[in-house]
Amino acid sequence: MKWKRNQKYLPRPRHLYGLFFDNGCCYVGQTVDLKQREQQHRSARGGWQGRRFSFVLLSSMTGTQADAEAHEYAWRYKAFQHGWRIYSKPPGILIRDPRRRTTGYMKSLAAGYAWPEAVPRRSAGAPSSLAWGFFKWLFLYPFLFGVAVIVLQAVVMATL
């Protein structure tokens, strides 16, 4: 069957994939042609500026583009639960909190997914969200607060 140009409204086989980077970040996307999409991402014009990544098939489904987008958000949520930081678009714009745009339906989809064995282990240098949270609250924020107090004291002393 020859597909016409605008087939996003018709149900068809679609694949959800992840690009997993060494820095602990991943990008989740969808396509109807996995090989072509991987070649596009790996090309010089692919937007990732030559960064190395592992291309992993996450799941396949049949549906419209909108259906696949719901699955895409669910996989982002699942990756975030596994400690990956999420890229939205090349060249690496991070999504601060993918849970904000995740609906109950998407969470229920994510609950049914099994994390693929082919996904690489996260690098030791890539902070998990929990470890980064501890670091921020125990060290970074108190340090910044202390610096702000010292600067404020210096300003007050200079005005006296």
mmCIF file of C-alpha atoms in Angstrom:
data_model
loop_
_atom_site.group_PDB
_atom_site.id
_atom_site.type_symbol
_atom_site.label_atom_id
_atom_site.label_comp_id
_atom_site.label_asym_id
_atom_site.label_seq_id
_atom_site.Cartn_x
_atom_site.Cartn_y
_atom_site.Cartn_z
ATOM 1 C CA MET A 1 0.000 0.000 0.000
ATOM 2 C CA LYS A 2 1.367 3.397 -0.988
ATOM 3 C CA TRP A 3 0.972 5.966 1.787
ATOM 4 C CA LYS A 4 -0.047 9.476 0.856
ATOM 5 C CA ARG A 5 1.799 12.484 2.178
ATOM 6 C CA ASN A 6 -0.518 13.336 5.080
ATOM 7 C CA GLN A 7 -1.111 10.092 6.935
ATOM 8 C CA LYS A 8 -0.921 11.369 10.501
ATOM 9 C CA TYR A 9 -4.676 10.924 10.991
ATOM 10 C CA LEU A 10 -4.806 7.289 9.852
ATOM 11 C CA PRO A 11 -3.908 4.359 12.100
ATOM 12 C CA ARG A 12 -0.667 2.736 10.993
ATOM 13 C CA PRO A 13 2.293 0.955 12.586
ATOM 14 C CA ARG A 14 4.472 3.396 14.514
ATOM 15 C CA HIS A 15 7.651 2.829 16.508
ATOM 16 C CA LEU A 16 8.778 4.608 19.657
ATOM 17 C CA TYR A 17 12.520 4.846 20.167
ATOM 18 C CA GLY A 18 15.008 6.407 22.516
ATOM 19 C CA LEU A 19 18.383 8.019 21.951
ATOM 20 C CA PHE A 20 20.463 7.426 25.084
ATOM 21 C CA PHE A 21 23.490 9.687 25.592
ATOM 22 C CA ASP A 22 26.578 9.186 27.784
ATOM 23 C CA ASN A 23 25.733 12.262 29.876
ATOM 24 C CA GLY A 24 22.626 10.661 31.416
ATOM 25 C CA CYS A 25 20.154 12.286 29.022
ATOM 26 C CA CYS A 26 17.789 10.688 26.546
ATOM 27 C CA TYR A 27 15.495 11.739 23.735
ATOM 28 C CA VAL A 28 12.259 9.865 23.016
ATOM 29 C CA GLY A 29 10.747 10.000 19.538
ATOM 30 C CA GLN A 30 8.380 8.217 17.190
ATOM 31 C CA THR A 31 8.584 7.188 13.568
ATOM 32 C CA VAL A 32 7.076 4.925 10.947
ATOM 33 C CA ASP A 33 10.526 4.007 9.528
ATOM 34 C CA LEU A 34 13.135 3.153 12.178
ATOM 35 C CA LYS A 35 16.152 2.751 9.876
ATOM 36 C CA GLN A 36 15.563 6.035 8.089
ATOM 37 C CA ARG A 37 14.982 7.894 11.365
ATOM 38 C CA GLU A 38 18.166 6.531 12.918
ATOM 39 C CA GLN A 39 20.142 7.612 9.835
ATOM 40 C CA GLN A 40 18.609 11.088 10.096
ATOM 41 C CA HIS A 41 19.598 11.390 13.763
ATOM 42 C CA ARG A 42 23.141 10.172 13.095
ATOM 43 C CA SER A 43 23.709 12.452 10.094
ATOM 44 C CA ALA A 44 25.612 15.722 10.409
ATOM 45 C CA ARG A 45 22.323 17.560 9.908
ATOM 46 C CA GLY A 46 20.571 15.419 12.532
ATOM 47 C CA GLY A 47 20.869 18.113 15.174
ATOM 48 C CA TRP A 48 22.859 16.203 17.788
ATOM 49 C CA GLN A 49 26.168 17.808 16.749
ATOM 50 C CA GLY A 50 28.104 14.553 16.519
ATOM 51 C CA ARG A 51 27.322 13.378 20.058
ATOM 52 C CA ARG A 52 27.412 9.621 20.518
ATOM 53 C CA PHE A 53 24.191 7.887 21.495
ATOM 54 C CA SER A 54 22.585 4.461 21.599
ATOM 55 C CA PHE A 55 19.464 4.081 19.453
ATOM 56 C CA VAL A 56 16.986 1.749 21.206
ATOM 57 C CA LEU A 57 13.537 0.606 20.090
ATOM 58 C CA LEU A 58 11.222 1.115 23.077
ATOM 59 C CA SER A 59 7.939 -0.202 21.679
ATOM 60 C CA SER A 60 5.723 -0.401 18.619
ATOM 61 C CA MET A 61 2.032 0.339 18.282
ATOM 62 C CA THR A 62 -0.644 0.903 15.670
ATOM 63 C CA GLY A 63 -2.450 4.222 15.765
ATOM 64 C CA THR A 64 -2.525 7.815 14.647
ATOM 65 C CA GLN A 65 0.262 10.306 15.199
ATOM 66 C CA ALA A 66 -1.642 11.703 18.195
ATOM 67 C CA ASP A 67 -1.870 8.203 19.699
ATOM 68 C CA ALA A 68 1.875 7.773 19.234
ATOM 69 C CA GLU A 69 2.514 11.148 20.896
ATOM 70 C CA ALA A 70 0.678 9.950 24.012
ATOM 71 C CA HIS A 71 2.949 6.883 24.055
ATOM 72 C CA GLU A 72 5.958 9.153 23.494
ATOM 73 C CA TYR A 73 5.103 11.216 26.591
ATOM 74 C CA ALA A 74 4.537 7.995 28.545
ATOM 75 C CA TRP A 75 8.014 6.744 27.582
ATOM 76 C CA ARG A 76 9.512 10.103 28.601
ATOM 77 C CA TYR A 77 7.836 9.687 31.975
ATOM 78 C CA LYS A 78 9.138 6.107 32.267
ATOM 79 C CA ALA A 79 12.688 7.207 31.373
ATOM 80 C CA PHE A 80 12.485 10.000 33.953
ATOM 81 C CA GLN A 81 11.422 7.417 36.563
ATOM 82 C CA HIS A 82 14.548 5.436 35.677
ATOM 83 C CA GLY A 83 16.748 8.468 36.365
ATOM 84 C CA TRP A 84 17.293 9.761 32.824
ATOM 85 C CA ARG A 85 17.098 13.473 32.082
ATOM 86 C CA ILE A 86 14.928 14.164 29.052
ATOM 87 C CA TYR A 87 15.842 16.124 25.918
ATOM 88 C CA SER A 88 12.978 17.669 23.981
ATOM 89 C CA LYS A 89 14.623 18.642 20.676
ATOM 90 C CA PRO A 90 18.133 18.759 19.274
ATOM 91 C CA PRO A 91 20.688 20.054 20.115
ATOM 92 C CA GLY A 92 19.811 19.147 23.683
ATOM 93 C CA ILE A 93 17.132 21.324 25.233
ATOM 94 C CA LEU A 94 16.305 19.696 28.566
ATOM 95 C CA ILE A 95 12.768 19.225 29.809
ATOM 96 C CA ARG A 96 12.920 20.395 33.394
ATOM 97 C CA ASP A 97 10.133 18.150 34.726
ATOM 98 C CA PRO A 98 8.467 15.751 32.272
ATOM 99 C CA ARG A 99 5.843 14.896 34.912
ATOM 100 C CA ARG A 100 4.155 18.278 34.371
ATOM 101 C CA ARG A 101 2.784 17.375 30.941
ATOM 102 C CA THR A 102 2.037 13.757 31.795
ATOM 103 C CA THR A 103 -1.655 12.944 32.170
ATOM 104 C CA GLY A 104 -3.146 10.066 34.132
ATOM 105 C CA TYR A 105 -3.676 8.184 30.872
ATOM 106 C CA MET A 106 0.006 8.553 29.967
ATOM 107 C CA LYS A 107 1.041 7.388 33.445
ATOM 108 C CA SER A 108 -1.159 4.315 33.062
ATOM 109 C CA LEU A 109 0.493 3.595 29.697
ATOM 110 C CA ALA A 110 3.925 3.966 31.304
ATOM 111 C CA ALA A 111 2.959 1.577 34.107
ATOM 112 C CA GLY A 112 2.380 -1.135 31.508
ATOM 113 C CA TYR A 113 5.775 -0.720 29.840
ATOM 114 C CA ALA A 114 8.725 -2.985 30.583
ATOM 115 C CA TRP A 115 12.068 -1.151 30.568
ATOM 116 C CA PRO A 116 14.070 -2.554 27.607
ATOM 117 C CA GLU A 117 17.213 -4.571 28.315
ATOM 118 C CA ALA A 118 18.958 -2.815 25.408
ATOM 119 C CA VAL A 119 18.945 0.549 27.203
ATOM 120 C CA PRO A 120 22.531 1.307 28.286
ATOM 121 C CA ARG A 121 23.403 1.851 31.925
ATOM 122 C CA ARG A 122 23.604 5.455 32.975
ATOM 123 C CA SER A 123 27.128 6.805 33.438
ATOM 124 C CA ALA A 124 28.412 7.221 36.975
ATOM 125 C CA GLY A 125 29.020 10.913 36.294
ATOM 126 C CA ALA A 126 25.402 11.541 35.373
ATOM 127 C CA PRO A 127 23.514 12.596 38.498
ATOM 128 C CA SER A 128 20.225 10.914 39.234
ATOM 129 C CA SER A 129 17.415 13.268 40.079
ATOM 130 C CA LEU A 130 17.358 12.077 43.716
ATOM 131 C CA ALA A 131 21.120 12.487 44.203
ATOM 132 C CA TRP A 132 21.032 15.908 42.560
ATOM 133 C CA GLY A 133 18.169 16.896 44.872
ATOM 134 C CA PHE A 134 20.167 15.906 47.958
ATOM 135 C CA PHE A 135 23.224 17.757 46.694
ATOM 136 C CA LYS A 136 21.247 20.919 45.992
ATOM 137 C CA TRP A 137 19.515 21.069 49.375
ATOM 138 C CA LEU A 138 22.441 19.929 51.516
ATOM 139 C CA PHE A 139 25.303 21.806 49.852
ATOM 140 C CA LEU A 140 24.480 24.126 46.967
ATOM 141 C CA TYR A 141 21.571 26.130 48.391
ATOM 142 C CA PRO A 142 23.148 26.637 51.852
ATOM 143 C CA PHE A 143 26.369 27.760 50.159
ATOM 144 C CA LEU A 144 24.526 30.251 47.938
ATOM 145 C CA PHE A 145 22.532 31.489 50.938
ATOM 146 C CA GLY A 146 25.781 32.026 52.876
ATOM 147 C CA VAL A 147 27.299 33.983 49.991
ATOM 148 C CA ALA A 148 24.158 36.139 49.763
ATOM 149 C CA VAL A 149 24.312 36.895 53.512
ATOM 150 C CA ILE A 150 27.990 37.882 53.283
ATOM 151 C CA VAL A 151 27.307 40.165 50.298
ATOM 152 C CA LEU A 152 24.341 41.719 52.096
ATOM 153 C CA GLN A 153 26.463 42.338 55.210
ATOM 154 C CA ALA A 154 29.161 43.974 53.081
ATOM 155 C CA VAL A 155 26.584 46.258 51.439
ATOM 156 C CA VAL A 156 25.115 47.235 54.815
ATOM 157 C CA MET A 157 28.586 47.939 56.269
ATOM 158 C CA ALA A 158 29.494 50.049 53.237
ATOM 159 C CA THR A 159 26.420 52.242 53.695
ATOM 160 C CA LEU A 160 27.182 52.931 57.406
#
